[in-house]
């Protein structure tokens, strides 16, 4: 999907892109939609427009999933540290990484989340990503655009 991007990232984006296409156009609904257009040129233009919308929605979904992963990682680390503390154990170590209190290892996910969201210039998208709990909440933003109701 994106040239010079590591294979595993492109695979994830490809999966998310397939999810988005199937979400908006289950079964044969895309073909039915395109067949309603009179000319081949109109069908090509509509398909190109839809590809752009679906691609953008896929990127936003990818950011949503990545952000959720970061936040859940920090939450899990905080809960683990707090649970150990309840048993008078001040922290734990995984490999060389020490997890204690709210140190940088415990908070890494939140820090990465903030950096990720700060890199997005569209404040409306940031709010959408932060306030959504599920993928469909993010992707529904694009339904009006697809239906030409922007």
Tab-separated table of C-alpha atoms in Angstrom, residues 3-4 6 8 12-13 16-17 20 23 26 29 41 64-65 67-68 71-73 90-91 94 96 101 108 140 143:
chain	number	residue	atom	x	y	z
A	3	UNK	CA	6.093	2.126	-0.999
A	4	UNK	CA	9.218	1.633	1.159
A	6	UNK	CA	8.077	-2.466	6.096
A	8	UNK	CA	4.403	-6.144	8.223
A	12	UNK	CA	-1.673	-4.658	8.493
A	13	UNK	CA	-2.763	-1.742	6.325
A	16	UNK	CA	-7.524	-2.852	7.492
A	17	UNK	CA	-8.179	-1.690	3.933
A	20	UNK	CA	-13.013	-0.971	5.275
A	23	UNK	CA	-17.643	-2.664	5.850
A	26	UNK	CA	-20.430	-6.040	1.617
A	29	UNK	CA	-22.867	-3.993	-3.377
A	41	UNK	CA	-15.814	6.949	-17.348
A	64	UNK	CA	-6.789	4.207	15.962
A	65	UNK	CA	-5.605	0.601	16.480
A	67	UNK	CA	-3.142	4.289	19.652
A	68	UNK	CA	-5.394	1.760	21.384
A	71	UNK	CA	-2.842	3.015	25.717
A	72	UNK	CA	-3.764	-0.547	26.657
A	73	UNK	CA	-0.063	-1.357	27.117
A	90	UNK	CA	7.895	-2.404	44.479
A	91	UNK	CA	8.172	-3.450	40.853
A	94	UNK	CA	11.192	-8.062	32.165
A	96	UNK	CA	16.486	-5.422	31.346
A	101	UNK	CA	5.685	3.117	40.035
A	108	UNK	CA	5.824	4.358	27.506
A	140	UNK	CA	-18.580	5.723	10.225
A	143	UNK	CA	-20.058	7.042	5.353
